[in-house]
Structures are given as structure tokens and as C-alpha cells.
Coordinates of C-alpha atoms in Angstrom, one line a residue:
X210 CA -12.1 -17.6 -12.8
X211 CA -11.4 -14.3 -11.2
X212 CA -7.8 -12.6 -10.4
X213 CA -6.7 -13.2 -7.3
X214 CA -4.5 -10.1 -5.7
X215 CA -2.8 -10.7 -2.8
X216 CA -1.4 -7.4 -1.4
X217 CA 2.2 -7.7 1.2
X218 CA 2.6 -4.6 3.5
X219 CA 6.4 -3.8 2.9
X220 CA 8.5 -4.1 6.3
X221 CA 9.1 -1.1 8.2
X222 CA 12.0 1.6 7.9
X223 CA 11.5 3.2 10.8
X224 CA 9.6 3.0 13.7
X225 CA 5.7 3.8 13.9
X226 CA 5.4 6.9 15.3
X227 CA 8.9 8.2 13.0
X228 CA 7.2 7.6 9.7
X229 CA 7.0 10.2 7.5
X230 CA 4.8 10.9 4.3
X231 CA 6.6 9.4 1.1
X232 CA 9.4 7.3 3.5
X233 CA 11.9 6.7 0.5
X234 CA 14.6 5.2 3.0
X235 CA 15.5 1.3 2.9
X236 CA 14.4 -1.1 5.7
X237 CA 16.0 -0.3 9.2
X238 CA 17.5 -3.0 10.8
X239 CA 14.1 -4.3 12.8
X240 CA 12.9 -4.1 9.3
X241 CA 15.2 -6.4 7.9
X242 CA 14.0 -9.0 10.9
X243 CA 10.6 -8.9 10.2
X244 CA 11.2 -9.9 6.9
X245 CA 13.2 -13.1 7.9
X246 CA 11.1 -13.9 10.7
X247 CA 7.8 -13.8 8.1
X248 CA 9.6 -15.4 5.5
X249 CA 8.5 -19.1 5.9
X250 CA 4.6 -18.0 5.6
X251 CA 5.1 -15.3 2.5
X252 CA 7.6 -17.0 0.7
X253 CA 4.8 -19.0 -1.2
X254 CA 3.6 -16.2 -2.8
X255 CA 6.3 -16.2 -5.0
X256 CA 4.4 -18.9 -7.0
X257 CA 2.0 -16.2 -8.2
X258 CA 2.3 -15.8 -12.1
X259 CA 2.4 -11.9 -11.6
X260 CA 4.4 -10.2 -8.9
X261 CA 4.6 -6.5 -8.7
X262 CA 5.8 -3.8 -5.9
X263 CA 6.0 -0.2 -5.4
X264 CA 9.0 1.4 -6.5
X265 CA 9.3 2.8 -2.7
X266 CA 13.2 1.1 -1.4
X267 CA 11.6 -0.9 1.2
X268 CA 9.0 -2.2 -1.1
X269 CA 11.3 -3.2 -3.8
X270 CA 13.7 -4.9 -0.7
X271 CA 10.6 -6.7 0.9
X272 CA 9.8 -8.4 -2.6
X273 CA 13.5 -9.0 -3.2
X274 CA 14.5 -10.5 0.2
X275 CA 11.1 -12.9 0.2
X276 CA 12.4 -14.0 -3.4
X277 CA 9.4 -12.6 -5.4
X278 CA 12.1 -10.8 -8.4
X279 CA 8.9 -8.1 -8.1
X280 CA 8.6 -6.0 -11.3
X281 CA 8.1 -1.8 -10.2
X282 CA 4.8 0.0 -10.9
X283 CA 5.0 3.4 -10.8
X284 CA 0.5 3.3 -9.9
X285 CA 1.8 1.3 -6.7
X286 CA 3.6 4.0 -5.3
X287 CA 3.0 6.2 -2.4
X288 CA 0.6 9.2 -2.4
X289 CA 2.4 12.2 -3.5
X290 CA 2.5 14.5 -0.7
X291 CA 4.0 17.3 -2.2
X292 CA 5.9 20.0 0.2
X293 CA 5.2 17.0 3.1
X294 CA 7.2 15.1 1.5
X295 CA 9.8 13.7 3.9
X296 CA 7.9 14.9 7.4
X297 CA 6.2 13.1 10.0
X298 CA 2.1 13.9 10.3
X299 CA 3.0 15.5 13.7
X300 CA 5.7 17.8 11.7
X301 CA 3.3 18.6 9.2
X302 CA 0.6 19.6 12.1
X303 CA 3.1 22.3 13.9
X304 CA 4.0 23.7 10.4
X305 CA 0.5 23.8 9.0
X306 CA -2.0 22.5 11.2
X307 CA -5.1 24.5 9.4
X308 CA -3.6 22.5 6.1
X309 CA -3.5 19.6 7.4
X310 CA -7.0 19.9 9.0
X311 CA -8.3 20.4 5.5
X312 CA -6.2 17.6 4.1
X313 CA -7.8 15.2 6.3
X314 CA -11.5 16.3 6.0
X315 CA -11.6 16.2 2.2
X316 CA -10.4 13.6 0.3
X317 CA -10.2 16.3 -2.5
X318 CA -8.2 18.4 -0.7
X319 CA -4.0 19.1 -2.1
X320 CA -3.1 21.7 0.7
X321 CA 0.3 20.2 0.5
X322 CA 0.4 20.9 -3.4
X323 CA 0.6 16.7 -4.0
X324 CA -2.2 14.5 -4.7
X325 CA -5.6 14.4 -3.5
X326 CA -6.7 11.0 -1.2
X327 CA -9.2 10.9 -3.7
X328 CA -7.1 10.8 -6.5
X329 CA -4.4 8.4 -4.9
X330 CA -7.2 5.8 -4.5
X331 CA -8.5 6.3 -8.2
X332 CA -4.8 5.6 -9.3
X333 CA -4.5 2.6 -7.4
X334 CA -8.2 1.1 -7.8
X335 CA -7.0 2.0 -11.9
X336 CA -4.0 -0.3 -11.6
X337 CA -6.0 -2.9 -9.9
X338 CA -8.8 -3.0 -13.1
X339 CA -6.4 -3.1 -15.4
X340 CA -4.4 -6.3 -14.3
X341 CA -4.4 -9.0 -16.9
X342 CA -7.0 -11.4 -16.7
X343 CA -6.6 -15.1 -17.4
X344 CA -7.7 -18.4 -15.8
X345 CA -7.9 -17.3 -12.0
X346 CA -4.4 -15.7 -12.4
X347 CA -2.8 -15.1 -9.2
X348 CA -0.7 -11.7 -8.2
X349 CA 1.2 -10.6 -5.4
X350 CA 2.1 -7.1 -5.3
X351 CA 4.5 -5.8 -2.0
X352 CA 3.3 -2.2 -1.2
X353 CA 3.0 0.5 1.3
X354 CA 0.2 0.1 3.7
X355 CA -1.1 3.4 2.5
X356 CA -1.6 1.8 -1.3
X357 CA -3.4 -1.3 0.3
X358 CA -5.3 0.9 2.3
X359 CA -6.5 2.9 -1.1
X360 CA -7.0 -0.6 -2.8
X361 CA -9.5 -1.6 -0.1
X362 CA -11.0 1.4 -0.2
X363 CA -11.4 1.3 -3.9
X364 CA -12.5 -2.6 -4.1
X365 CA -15.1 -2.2 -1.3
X366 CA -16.6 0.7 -2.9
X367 CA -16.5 2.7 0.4
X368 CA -16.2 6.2 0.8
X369 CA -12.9 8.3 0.9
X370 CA -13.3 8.7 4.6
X371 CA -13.0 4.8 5.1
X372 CA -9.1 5.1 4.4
X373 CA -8.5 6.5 7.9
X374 CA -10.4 3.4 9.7
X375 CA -8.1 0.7 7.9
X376 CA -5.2 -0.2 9.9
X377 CA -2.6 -2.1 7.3
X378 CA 0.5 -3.4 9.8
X379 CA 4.0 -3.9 8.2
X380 CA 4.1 -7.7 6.6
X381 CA 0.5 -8.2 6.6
X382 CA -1.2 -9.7 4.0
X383 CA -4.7 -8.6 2.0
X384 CA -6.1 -10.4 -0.6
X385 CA -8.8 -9.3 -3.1
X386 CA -10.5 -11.3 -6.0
X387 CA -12.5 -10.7 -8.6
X388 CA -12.1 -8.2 -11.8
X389 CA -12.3 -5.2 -13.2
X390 CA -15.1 -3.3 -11.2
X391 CA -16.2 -6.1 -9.2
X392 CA -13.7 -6.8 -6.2
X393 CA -14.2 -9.5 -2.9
X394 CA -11.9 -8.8 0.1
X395 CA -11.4 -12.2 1.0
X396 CA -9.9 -13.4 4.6
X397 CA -8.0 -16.6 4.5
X398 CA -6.6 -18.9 7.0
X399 CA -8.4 -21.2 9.3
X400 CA -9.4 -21.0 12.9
X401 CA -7.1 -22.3 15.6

């Protein structure tokens, strides 16, 4: 049976157009009522026999408050945007807007002196091949959108340039089965 990952975008700490590249703040308040608004429809995932976040505040505080006890992995966390660190993309743009022109047309590019897109999705599309495998073991893992953006983009076998088109919104969930190598997006749910 193949591994079932189930991915939960962590609730917000801020407001869309106020987040900032490696957001290490807890949830805001509208953050906080998300969570308990969603909580009915995640809170089964806490049956999964694995549940992982990122070690990002907001991540860790999703998994906590939806009663997952998540255990931290460091290849969950954010992309490390070096000297962006901390700034919004717009702030980024007025300080370095040739930079950040190169950053997003090559997913090899580090202008910021961080990590490459390409290498942020290798790190995360590693951590997803090397979850345990067992009888159709199911995972949850609460993460930034940015991390289930480079999952998808790892599992699907698309190229880099893919990770701009995906559109992960806070408390969503995405689910990918399969193993090492060989990953299904799967959409669940059934229609109205």
C-alpha cells in the first residue's frame, strides 16, 4: 500500500499582502480563528500514525491547537532567504529589484545569499522519499504553503517554474500518495 501524505497549510500570521519571506512570528489573532473555525474538518487527521510540522511558530501552533502533538522537521521548513529574511517581496523589490528579477527567473538563482528554489524543492521532495514506509501508513505534516508548494512541485515532476502557478491558501489541505519517486496528487471530497 502506498504512504499517504496529507500536507495542512499553517494559519496565517499576518495578513496576505504583509507576509514576508521566512515569517518566524506566531499566528495573529485572525490566525488563531481560522484554526478554530477549521478545526471540526482537520481535527481527524490527528489519527494519522506520523504527524510532522515545520519548525516555523505558526506551524508548530497550527499542529498543536488542531491536537496533532506534531514532531519538527528541520527539511519542512521555509526556504532560506538569506539577507530577505524578514521582508515583504514588495520590500525586497525597492531594495533590489534587478535581484529579485533574477531570483524569480532562475530557480538556481541565490541573489539573496539563501537557497536556491531549486534546491528548497530538492530538500523538501528528499524528506518526502524518505518517509517510512509501511502498510498504507498515513502522515500529516502542517507546513508553510511555500513547502507544500515545493512538494507538489517535486511529486508532479514539474518544472521549477510551476512553483509560481500553485496557489496554497492558509488551512488548506493537499494530499499526495505513493512512495519514494513515484507520487499521485490526489483530490478528495465529494461533489455537492
Amino acid at each position: 500500500m502506498p504512504l499517504r501524505i496529507t500536507f495542512v497549510a499553517a494559519a496565517r500570521s499576518s495578513p496576505l499582502l504583509a507576509e514576508r519571506f521566512e515569517d518566524d512570528r506566531p499566528l495573529d489573532q485572525a490566525g488563531w480563528d481560522e484554526v478554530q473555525r477549521a478545526a471540526g474538518e482537520l481535527l481527524p487527521l490527528a489519527a494519522a500514525e506520523l504527524r510532522y510540522c515545520s519548525p516555523i511558530p505558526r506551524s508548530r501552533a497550527t499542529g498543536d491547537a488542531l491536537g496533532y502533538a506534531p514532531l519538527v522537521q528541520l527539511a519542512l521548513r521555509d526556504c532560506d532567504m538569506g539577507r530577505w529574511r524578514g521582508l515583504t517581496l514588495g520590500e525586497a523589490m525597492a531594495r533590489e529589484p534587478g535581484a529579485v528579477d533574477a531570483w524569480l527567473a532562475d530557480p538556481r538563482a541565490t541573489p539573496h545569499g539563501g537557497e536556491s528554489l531549486l534546491a528548497f524543492i530538492s530538500r523538501v521532495g528528499d524528506w518526502l522519499d524518505t518517509r517510512p514506509v509501511g502498510d498504507g501508513g498515513r502522515i500529516v505534516a502542517v507546513a508553510e504553503p511555500s513547502v507544500i508548494r515545493a512538494a507538489l512541485v517535486y511529486a508532479l515532476k514539474a518544472p521549477p517554474s510551476t512553483y509560481w502557478n500553485i496557489d496554497v491558501r492558509p488551512l488548506s489541505t493537499t494530499t499526495v500518495t505513493g512512495r519514494a519517486g513515484r507520487w499521485t496528487l490526489r483530490f478528495e471530497g465529494a461533489p455537492a
